[in-house]
Amino acid sequence: MGRLGVRLAAGLTNLIQALKIKLFTERGSILTDPTFGIGLVPGRNVADVDVNNLLKDISGIVTKDPRFEAVDRLEINLNGPVLEISMRVILANRMGVVPITFVGKA
């Protein structure tokens, strides 16, 4: 039987991948879990983005995941169509603090 070409993420790579999926999935786009993702719609005018709600959404996503305990620091930069999210997350059971930065299109 042949090998499958599936690569699984583990450890820190898995944590970063999980956050990236959560942050760059538009809320309501998954029918089985309409609360998954954040309320940022691609193509939305930067002036229409409520940064306070976005901060709350991101903090909520992180703390709902049992692999994370809390958000230690969170910054959002919207520069035209580019969204940059920088954060430091505290891992569950105080296993460490991980700095992460994501850049995507808003």
C-alpha positions in Angstrom: 0.0 0.0 0.0 1.4 3.5 -0.9 2.2 6.3 1.5 -0.2 9.1 2.0 1.1 12.6 1.4 -0.3 14.1 4.5 1.8 16.2 6.8 0.5 16.8 10.3 1.6 19.7 12.5 2.6 19.0 16.0 3.9 21.0 19.0 4.4 24.7 18.5 3.7 24.4 14.8 0.3 23.0 15.6 -0.5 25.8 18.0 0.4 28.5 15.5 -1.5 26.7 12.7 -4.6 26.5 14.9 -4.6 30.2 15.7 -4.0 31.1 12.1 -7.0 29.1 11.0 -9.2 30.7 13.7 -8.1 34.2 12.9 -8.4 34.0 9.1 -11.7 32.2 9.0 -14.6 34.5 8.5 -17.2 34.1 11.2 -20.3 32.4 9.9 -18.6 30.7 7.0 -18.6 27.2 8.6 -22.2 25.9 8.7 -21.6 23.5 11.6 -20.1 26.2 13.8 -21.3 29.7 13.0 -19.4 31.2 15.9 -16.0 30.0 14.6 -13.6 32.6 13.3 -13.6 36.4 13.7 -16.0 39.0 12.4 -13.6 40.4 9.8 -14.9 40.2 6.2 -12.4 40.3 3.3 -12.8 43.4 1.3 -14.3 45.5 4.1 -13.2 49.1 4.3 -10.7 49.6 7.1 -12.7 52.5 8.3 -15.6 50.1 9.0 -13.6 47.8 11.2 -14.3 48.2 14.9 -10.9 47.5 16.5 -12.4 47.0 20.0 -14.7 44.3 18.8 -11.9 42.7 16.8 -9.7 42.7 20.0 -12.5 41.1 21.9 -13.1 38.5 19.2 -9.5 37.5 19.0 -9.1 37.3 22.8 -12.3 35.1 23.0 -11.0 32.8 20.3 -7.8 32.2 22.1 -9.3 31.6 25.5 -11.9 29.2 24.2 -9.1 26.9 23.0 -8.0 24.7 25.9 -4.4 24.7 24.6 -4.2 28.4 25.6 -4.7 30.1 28.9 -4.8 33.8 28.0 -3.6 36.6 25.7 -0.7 38.4 27.3 -0.4 41.1 24.6 -2.4 41.9 21.5 -1.8 44.5 18.8 -3.8 45.0 15.6 -2.5 47.1 12.7 -4.6 47.8 9.7 -2.7 49.4 6.8 -4.8 49.6 3.7 -5.8 46.0 2.8 -3.2 44.4 5.1 -4.1 43.2 8.5 -1.3 42.5 11.0 -2.0 40.7 14.3 0.8 40.5 16.8 0.2 38.7 20.1 1.8 36.9 23.0 -0.3 34.0 24.2 0.1 32.1 27.4 0.0 28.4 26.9 -2.3 26.2 29.1 -0.9 25.3 32.5 1.6 28.2 32.2 3.8 26.0 30.0 5.2 29.1 28.3 4.5 32.4 26.5 4.6 32.4 22.7 4.9 35.5 20.5 3.1 35.2 17.2 2.6 37.6 14.3 0.1 37.0 11.4 -0.2 39.1 8.3 -3.1 38.8 6.0 -5.5 40.7 3.8 -8.3 42.5 5.5 
